[in-house]
Coordinates of C-alpha atoms in Angstrom, one line a residue:
M1 CA -125.7 -65.2 -2.5
K2 CA -123.0 -62.6 -2.2
K3 CA -119.3 -63.1 -2.7
F4 CA -116.4 -61.0 -1.4
V5 CA -113.3 -59.9 -3.4
K6 CA -110.1 -58.7 -1.6
V7 CA -108.9 -55.3 -3.1
V8 CA -105.1 -55.2 -2.7
E9 CA -104.7 -51.5 -2.8
T10 CA -107.0 -50.7 0.1
N11 CA -107.4 -54.0 1.9
E12 CA -111.1 -53.2 2.0
E13 CA -113.8 -55.8 1.4
V14 CA -116.0 -54.9 -1.5
K15 CA -119.4 -56.4 -2.1
V16 CA -120.0 -57.5 -5.7
N17 CA -123.4 -58.5 -7.1
N18 CA -123.3 -61.9 -8.7
N19 CA -126.0 -60.8 -11.2
S20 CA -124.2 -60.1 -14.5
Y21 CA -127.3 -58.9 -16.4
I22 CA -126.6 -56.0 -18.8
P23 CA -129.6 -53.7 -19.6
D24 CA -130.8 -53.8 -23.2
D25 CA -130.4 -50.1 -23.7
F26 CA -126.7 -50.3 -22.7
S27 CA -126.0 -53.4 -24.9
F28 CA -128.0 -52.0 -27.8
S29 CA -126.0 -48.7 -27.6
I30 CA -122.8 -50.7 -27.9
L31 CA -124.0 -53.1 -30.6
S32 CA -125.4 -50.3 -32.8
K33 CA -121.9 -48.9 -33.1
L34 CA -120.4 -52.1 -34.4
P35 CA -119.7 -52.7 -38.1
L36 CA -122.5 -54.6 -39.7
K37 CA -120.1 -57.4 -40.5
S38 CA -119.5 -58.0 -36.8
L39 CA -123.1 -57.4 -35.8
K40 CA -124.5 -60.2 -37.8
R41 CA -122.0 -62.7 -36.3
F42 CA -123.0 -61.8 -32.7
G43 CA -126.5 -63.2 -33.1
C44 CA -125.4 -66.5 -31.5
V45 CA -124.5 -64.9 -28.2
S46 CA -128.1 -64.8 -26.8
K47 CA -131.7 -65.1 -27.9
S48 CA -132.3 -61.3 -27.6
W49 CA -129.2 -60.6 -29.8
S50 CA -130.4 -63.1 -32.4
L51 CA -133.6 -61.0 -32.8
L52 CA -131.9 -57.6 -32.9
F53 CA -133.0 -56.8 -36.4
E54 CA -136.6 -57.5 -35.4
N55 CA -136.4 -55.0 -32.5
P56 CA -137.7 -51.5 -33.5
H57 CA -135.8 -49.8 -30.7
F58 CA -132.5 -51.3 -31.7
M59 CA -133.1 -50.7 -35.4
N60 CA -133.7 -47.0 -34.7
M61 CA -130.5 -46.8 -32.8
L62 CA -128.7 -48.6 -35.7
R63 CA -130.1 -46.2 -38.3
N64 CA -129.2 -43.1 -36.3
H65 CA -125.6 -44.3 -35.8
F66 CA -125.3 -45.3 -39.5
L67 CA -126.4 -41.8 -40.6
S68 CA -124.3 -40.0 -37.9
N69 CA -121.3 -41.8 -39.3
N70 CA -121.6 -39.7 -42.4
H71 CA -118.1 -39.0 -43.9
R72 CA -119.1 -35.8 -45.6
S73 CA -115.6 -35.0 -46.6
N74 CA -115.4 -38.2 -48.6
Y75 CA -118.3 -37.2 -50.9
G76 CA -116.4 -34.6 -52.9
V77 CA -118.6 -32.7 -55.3
T78 CA -121.4 -34.1 -57.3
L79 CA -121.3 -34.9 -61.0
L80 CA -124.4 -34.7 -63.2
L81 CA -124.3 -35.6 -66.9
L82 CA -127.3 -34.2 -68.9
Y83 CA -128.2 -34.5 -72.5
D84 CA -130.9 -32.8 -74.6
N85 CA -133.4 -34.7 -76.6
D86 CA -132.8 -32.8 -79.9
L87 CA -130.6 -34.1 -82.7
P88 CA -127.7 -34.0 -82.7
V89 CA -127.5 -35.2 -79.1
H90 CA -125.5 -32.8 -77.0
Y91 CA -124.0 -33.7 -73.6
T92 CA -123.3 -31.3 -70.7
L93 CA -121.4 -32.3 -67.6
Y94 CA -121.8 -30.2 -64.4
L95 CA -120.0 -30.0 -61.1
L96 CA -122.5 -29.3 -58.3
S97 CA -120.7 -28.2 -55.1
D98 CA -123.7 -27.4 -52.8
D99 CA -126.8 -29.2 -51.7
R100 CA -129.2 -27.2 -53.7
F101 CA -127.1 -27.3 -56.9
E102 CA -127.1 -23.5 -57.1
N103 CA -123.4 -23.4 -57.6
R104 CA -123.1 -25.2 -60.9
V105 CA -119.9 -25.3 -62.9
K106 CA -120.1 -26.5 -66.5
L107 CA -117.1 -28.7 -67.5
D108 CA -115.7 -28.6 -71.0
L109 CA -115.5 -32.2 -72.2
P110 CA -112.2 -33.2 -73.8
P111 CA -112.2 -32.3 -77.6
P112 CA -112.5 -35.9 -78.9
I113 CA -115.7 -36.3 -76.9
Q114 CA -117.2 -33.0 -78.0
E115 CA -117.0 -34.0 -81.6
V116 CA -118.8 -37.3 -81.1
V117 CA -122.6 -37.7 -81.4
S118 CA -123.2 -40.9 -79.5
T119 CA -124.0 -42.4 -76.1
L120 CA -121.7 -41.0 -73.3
Y121 CA -121.4 -42.1 -69.7
I122 CA -118.9 -42.1 -66.8
L123 CA -117.7 -45.6 -65.8
S124 CA -118.3 -46.5 -62.2
S125 CA -119.9 -43.0 -61.7
T126 CA -116.9 -41.7 -59.8
S127 CA -113.4 -40.3 -60.2
I128 CA -110.3 -42.0 -58.9
N129 CA -107.5 -39.7 -57.8
G130 CA -109.2 -37.0 -59.8
I131 CA -109.4 -39.1 -63.0
L132 CA -112.6 -39.9 -64.8
C133 CA -113.1 -42.7 -67.3
L134 CA -115.6 -41.6 -70.0
G135 CA -117.3 -44.4 -72.0
N136 CA -118.5 -43.7 -75.6
L137 CA -120.8 -46.0 -77.5
R138 CA -121.2 -45.7 -81.3
S139 CA -122.8 -47.8 -84.0
R140 CA -121.1 -49.0 -87.1
G141 CA -123.8 -50.6 -89.0
M142 CA -125.1 -53.4 -86.8
V143 CA -122.0 -53.5 -84.7
S144 CA -121.6 -51.5 -81.4
I145 CA -118.2 -49.7 -81.1
F146 CA -116.9 -48.8 -77.6
R147 CA -114.2 -46.2 -76.9
A148 CA -113.0 -44.9 -73.6
V149 CA -111.1 -41.8 -72.6
L150 CA -109.2 -41.2 -69.3
W151 CA -109.7 -37.5 -68.3
N152 CA -108.5 -35.2 -65.5
P153 CA -110.8 -32.2 -65.6
A154 CA -108.5 -30.2 -63.2
T155 CA -105.5 -30.4 -65.6
A156 CA -107.5 -30.9 -68.9
E157 CA -105.2 -33.9 -69.6
Y158 CA -106.9 -36.8 -71.4
M159 CA -105.8 -40.1 -73.0
F160 CA -107.6 -42.5 -75.3
I161 CA -107.7 -46.1 -74.2
P162 CA -106.9 -48.3 -77.3
P163 CA -109.7 -50.6 -78.5
S164 CA -109.7 -54.2 -77.4
P165 CA -108.3 -56.5 -80.1
D166 CA -111.0 -59.0 -79.1
E167 CA -113.7 -56.5 -79.9
D168 CA -112.3 -55.5 -83.2
V169 CA -113.7 -58.5 -85.0
P170 CA -115.0 -59.1 -88.6
P171 CA -118.6 -58.1 -89.2
Y172 CA -120.0 -61.6 -88.6
R173 CA -119.8 -61.2 -84.8
D174 CA -121.5 -58.4 -82.9
P175 CA -119.9 -57.6 -79.4
V176 CA -122.3 -56.4 -76.7
C177 CA -121.0 -55.2 -73.3
L178 CA -123.1 -56.4 -70.4
F179 CA -121.1 -54.5 -67.7
D180 CA -117.9 -52.5 -67.4
G181 CA -116.1 -50.6 -64.7
F182 CA -113.2 -48.4 -63.9
G183 CA -110.9 -48.9 -60.9
Y184 CA -107.5 -48.7 -59.3
D185 CA -105.1 -51.5 -58.4
H186 CA -103.3 -50.1 -55.4
V187 CA -100.8 -53.0 -55.3
R188 CA -99.4 -52.3 -58.8
D189 CA -100.3 -48.6 -58.8
D190 CA -102.3 -49.0 -61.9
Y191 CA -105.6 -47.8 -63.3
K192 CA -107.7 -50.5 -64.9
L193 CA -110.9 -50.9 -67.0
I194 CA -112.8 -54.2 -66.9
R195 CA -115.5 -55.3 -69.4
Y196 CA -117.8 -58.4 -69.7
I197 CA -118.6 -59.0 -73.4
I198 CA -120.9 -61.4 -75.1
F199 CA -121.2 -61.9 -78.9
F200 CA -124.1 -62.4 -81.3
D201 CA -123.9 -64.2 -84.6
L202 CA -124.5 -61.9 -87.6
T203 CA -124.0 -64.6 -90.3
D204 CA -126.3 -67.0 -92.1
D205 CA -125.9 -70.7 -91.6
D206 CA -124.8 -71.1 -95.2
E207 CA -122.2 -68.4 -95.0
D208 CA -118.6 -69.6 -95.4
V209 CA -117.0 -68.6 -92.1
P210 CA -114.0 -70.6 -90.7
W211 CA -115.1 -72.7 -87.6
E212 CA -112.5 -71.1 -85.4
D213 CA -114.0 -67.7 -86.1
R214 CA -117.4 -68.7 -85.0
S215 CA -116.6 -68.6 -81.3
Y216 CA -119.2 -66.7 -79.4
D217 CA -118.0 -67.5 -75.9
P218 CA -118.3 -64.5 -73.5
L219 CA -115.1 -62.7 -72.5
L220 CA -114.0 -61.0 -69.4
E221 CA -111.2 -58.6 -70.4
I222 CA -109.2 -56.0 -68.6
Y223 CA -107.2 -53.0 -69.6
S224 CA -104.0 -51.9 -67.8
L225 CA -102.9 -48.3 -68.1
R226 CA -99.4 -49.2 -66.9
N227 CA -99.1 -51.7 -69.7
N228 CA -101.4 -49.8 -72.1
S229 CA -102.9 -53.1 -73.3
W230 CA -105.9 -55.4 -72.9
R231 CA -105.9 -59.1 -71.9
I232 CA -108.5 -61.7 -71.3
L233 CA -109.0 -62.8 -67.7
D234 CA -109.0 -66.6 -67.0
I235 CA -111.8 -66.6 -64.6
D236 CA -114.8 -68.9 -64.0
M237 CA -117.8 -67.0 -65.2
R238 CA -120.5 -69.7 -64.7
D239 CA -122.1 -67.7 -61.8
I240 CA -122.6 -64.6 -63.9
A241 CA -123.2 -66.0 -67.4
H242 CA -127.0 -66.3 -67.3
C243 CA -127.8 -63.1 -65.5
A244 CA -129.3 -59.9 -66.8
Y245 CA -127.6 -56.5 -66.1
D246 CA -128.5 -52.9 -66.4
Q247 CA -126.9 -51.1 -69.3
P248 CA -123.5 -49.7 -68.6
Q249 CA -124.6 -46.2 -69.8
D250 CA -127.3 -46.3 -67.0
G251 CA -124.7 -46.1 -64.3
A252 CA -124.9 -49.7 -63.3
A253 CA -121.5 -50.0 -61.7
V254 CA -120.3 -48.6 -58.4
Y255 CA -116.7 -48.5 -57.1
M256 CA -115.3 -48.5 -53.6
D257 CA -112.0 -49.4 -52.1
G258 CA -110.4 -51.1 -55.1
V259 CA -113.5 -53.2 -55.9
C260 CA -116.1 -52.6 -58.6
H261 CA -119.7 -53.9 -58.2
W262 CA -122.7 -54.6 -60.4
W263 CA -126.2 -55.9 -59.8
A264 CA -127.3 -59.0 -61.7
N265 CA -130.9 -60.3 -61.6
N266 CA -131.8 -64.0 -62.0
D267 CA -135.5 -63.9 -62.8
L268 CA -138.1 -62.1 -64.9
F269 CA -139.3 -59.9 -62.1
N270 CA -135.9 -59.1 -60.6
L271 CA -136.9 -60.5 -57.2
T272 CA -133.7 -62.5 -56.8
G273 CA -130.2 -61.7 -57.9
I274 CA -126.6 -61.4 -57.0
L275 CA -124.0 -58.7 -56.4
V276 CA -121.1 -59.3 -58.8
S277 CA -117.8 -57.8 -57.5
Y278 CA -114.3 -57.6 -59.0
D279 CA -111.2 -56.9 -56.9
F280 CA -108.7 -55.0 -59.2
S281 CA -105.7 -55.8 -57.0
N282 CA -106.3 -59.5 -56.4
E283 CA -108.0 -60.0 -59.8
V284 CA -110.8 -62.0 -58.2
L285 CA -114.4 -62.1 -59.3
F286 CA -116.9 -63.1 -56.7
T287 CA -120.6 -62.9 -56.0
T288 CA -122.9 -62.2 -53.1
P289 CA -126.5 -63.6 -53.3
M290 CA -129.3 -61.2 -52.2
L291 CA -131.8 -62.2 -49.5
L292 CA -135.4 -62.2 -50.7
D293 CA -136.4 -58.7 -49.6
M294 CA -139.4 -58.0 -51.8
V295 CA -142.8 -59.9 -51.9
E296 CA -143.5 -61.5 -55.2
S297 CA -146.1 -59.7 -57.3
C298 CA -147.5 -60.7 -60.7
D299 CA -148.1 -57.1 -61.7
F300 CA -144.9 -55.3 -60.9
I301 CA -141.2 -55.8 -61.7
V302 CA -138.7 -54.8 -59.0
N303 CA -136.3 -52.0 -59.9
R304 CA -132.8 -52.1 -58.4
R305 CA -130.1 -49.5 -58.1
L306 CA -126.7 -49.8 -56.5
V307 CA -125.2 -46.9 -54.6
V308 CA -122.4 -46.2 -52.2
L309 CA -123.9 -45.0 -48.9
N310 CA -121.7 -43.9 -46.1
E311 CA -118.8 -46.1 -47.4
S312 CA -121.1 -49.1 -47.6
I313 CA -122.6 -50.9 -50.6
A314 CA -126.3 -50.2 -50.7
L315 CA -129.1 -51.6 -52.9
I316 CA -132.2 -49.5 -53.5
S317 CA -135.3 -51.6 -54.5
N318 CA -138.8 -50.6 -55.5
Y319 CA -141.6 -52.0 -57.6
S320 CA -142.1 -50.4 -61.0
K321 CA -145.3 -48.6 -59.9
P322 CA -145.7 -48.3 -56.1
T323 CA -143.2 -45.6 -55.0
T324 CA -141.8 -47.1 -51.8
F325 CA -138.1 -47.6 -51.8
H326 CA -136.3 -50.2 -49.7
I327 CA -132.6 -49.7 -48.9
S328 CA -130.5 -52.7 -47.9
I329 CA -126.9 -52.4 -46.7
L330 CA -124.3 -55.1 -47.3
G331 CA -122.2 -56.0 -44.2
E332 CA -119.7 -58.4 -45.8
L333 CA -118.9 -59.3 -49.4
G334 CA -119.7 -62.9 -50.3
V335 CA -122.0 -63.4 -47.3
K336 CA -125.7 -63.6 -48.2
E337 CA -126.9 -63.3 -44.7
S338 CA -125.0 -60.0 -44.1
W339 CA -127.6 -57.9 -46.1
I340 CA -129.7 -55.7 -43.8
K341 CA -132.8 -53.8 -44.8
L342 CA -132.1 -50.6 -43.0
F343 CA -134.4 -47.9 -44.4
I344 CA -137.8 -47.6 -46.1
V345 CA -138.5 -44.4 -47.9
G346 CA -142.1 -43.5 -49.0
P347 CA -144.6 -44.0 -50.3
V348 CA -143.9 -40.9 -52.4
P349 CA -146.3 -40.9 -55.4
S350 CA -144.4 -38.2 -57.4
I351 CA -141.1 -40.0 -57.4
K352 CA -139.9 -41.9 -60.5
C353 CA -136.4 -43.2 -59.7
P354 CA -133.2 -42.6 -57.6
I355 CA -130.2 -41.2 -59.5
G356 CA -127.6 -41.0 -56.7
F357 CA -126.7 -40.3 -53.1
G358 CA -125.1 -37.2 -51.6
K359 CA -124.6 -35.3 -48.4
K360 CA -128.4 -34.6 -47.9
G361 CA -129.7 -38.0 -48.7
I362 CA -130.9 -39.6 -51.9
C363 CA -131.5 -37.6 -55.0
F364 CA -134.6 -38.7 -56.9
K365 CA -136.0 -37.8 -60.2
Q366 CA -139.7 -36.9 -60.1
N367 CA -142.4 -37.7 -62.7
N368 CA -142.1 -34.2 -64.0
D369 CA -138.3 -34.6 -64.4
E370 CA -137.5 -32.3 -61.5
L371 CA -134.8 -33.4 -59.0
V372 CA -135.4 -33.5 -55.3
W373 CA -133.4 -34.6 -52.2
I374 CA -135.1 -36.9 -49.8
D375 CA -133.7 -37.2 -46.3
I376 CA -133.8 -41.0 -45.6
N377 CA -134.1 -40.4 -41.8
T378 CA -136.8 -37.7 -41.7
Q379 CA -138.2 -38.4 -45.2
I380 CA -138.4 -34.6 -45.8
I381 CA -138.4 -33.7 -49.5
D382 CA -136.3 -30.8 -50.5
E383 CA -136.8 -29.4 -54.0
I384 CA -133.6 -28.5 -55.9
G385 CA -134.9 -26.5 -58.8
V386 CA -133.0 -28.5 -61.4
R387 CA -134.9 -30.2 -64.3
A388 CA -133.2 -33.3 -65.7
E389 CA -135.3 -34.1 -68.7
G390 CA -132.6 -36.4 -70.0
Y391 CA -130.0 -37.8 -67.7
S392 CA -127.8 -40.6 -68.9
F393 CA -126.3 -41.8 -65.7
P394 CA -126.9 -41.5 -61.9
M395 CA -125.1 -38.7 -60.1
G396 CA -121.4 -39.4 -59.5
I397 CA -118.7 -38.1 -57.2
Y398 CA -115.7 -36.1 -58.2
K399 CA -112.6 -35.2 -56.1
E400 CA -110.1 -32.8 -57.7
S401 CA -106.5 -33.8 -58.1
L402 CA -103.6 -32.6 -60.1
L403 CA -102.1 -36.0 -60.6
S404 CA -101.0 -36.7 -64.2
I405 CA -102.6 -39.6 -66.1
G406 CA -99.4 -40.4 -67.9
G407 CA -97.3 -40.1 -64.7
I408 CA -98.2 -43.6 -63.7
N409 CA -95.8 -44.9 -66.3
N410 CA -92.9 -42.8 -64.9

């Protein structure tokens, strides 16, 4: 049946088809440009929309739009921290400003760091307003000592972060940091450092130690540059207390838009886990469970690596031996169902592990310690010509700024 609509401007009768069907190509084109957060919620509109992520044609459109929305200007230049295997251990930090790493600039680490023979890493693997937070781990007998330095490479300004009073404990308690992160509180205009610490007992049962000093409860503590002090956060930690974390010096933390993130696994094979996130401005800790994205295998453990990909939180997963990498994107923090497995890279037999993401795709370390770029869309491998026999953290991002570290207190 046809119906007629009166057009006021022309007084003409216009025939309108009552069929409101929208072709899939047209609707897919629109939907593929929506944020992942919105896209997941539209599955209730129709049956075909509820099966979008099972449709190969739509998934190709979604991948292409996701990659075309590459904010290259936001990447800055790449940071790569290398160390040699000879004693004493020597660290070298490079700025790599082109895709093939041919334009390498060696940065002079601040003097206190140059004198220290220890484990060195960059918290959150990124700079914030041009400022890096360098973490330094040393051993004092059986106790691990953590020190941190804020450093602006452009101005050569640096500042030591004072040690936490809760970490400076008598020798009967050994503090171990499970995760840490560096971030910015935009509400208070403040740089902050967060650490999650557990303690091990170093005493004998017969040793005379006051009961109040035998507390081994985990601590979540935060440092404020504006106040130049540490304090313990009063936050429920039950959801994160029994998880395993990658070591901080392995670049386990990623930072984006005022929030720091860590991956925590819940089982022996790392099949299931949660994304742990901390909002520096609201001082809220929350978790996002992960959808089961890998098939259980009795032979292989799943390796996980968090990265920031096109301004989204991404999780790269692979078994310890087969070299096929699955990349899942998070659409909405706190929503388990918003994870979307968007890319599969491989199999690539020569690849050992991912170390970061850049303008050309994912940078991987090969079995021979050479670095290569892999385009996650075309899966073309591009050799870089850089050998990273010993890297201590994944590649990071640096954006130059002349802002003063101490200026925040003025």
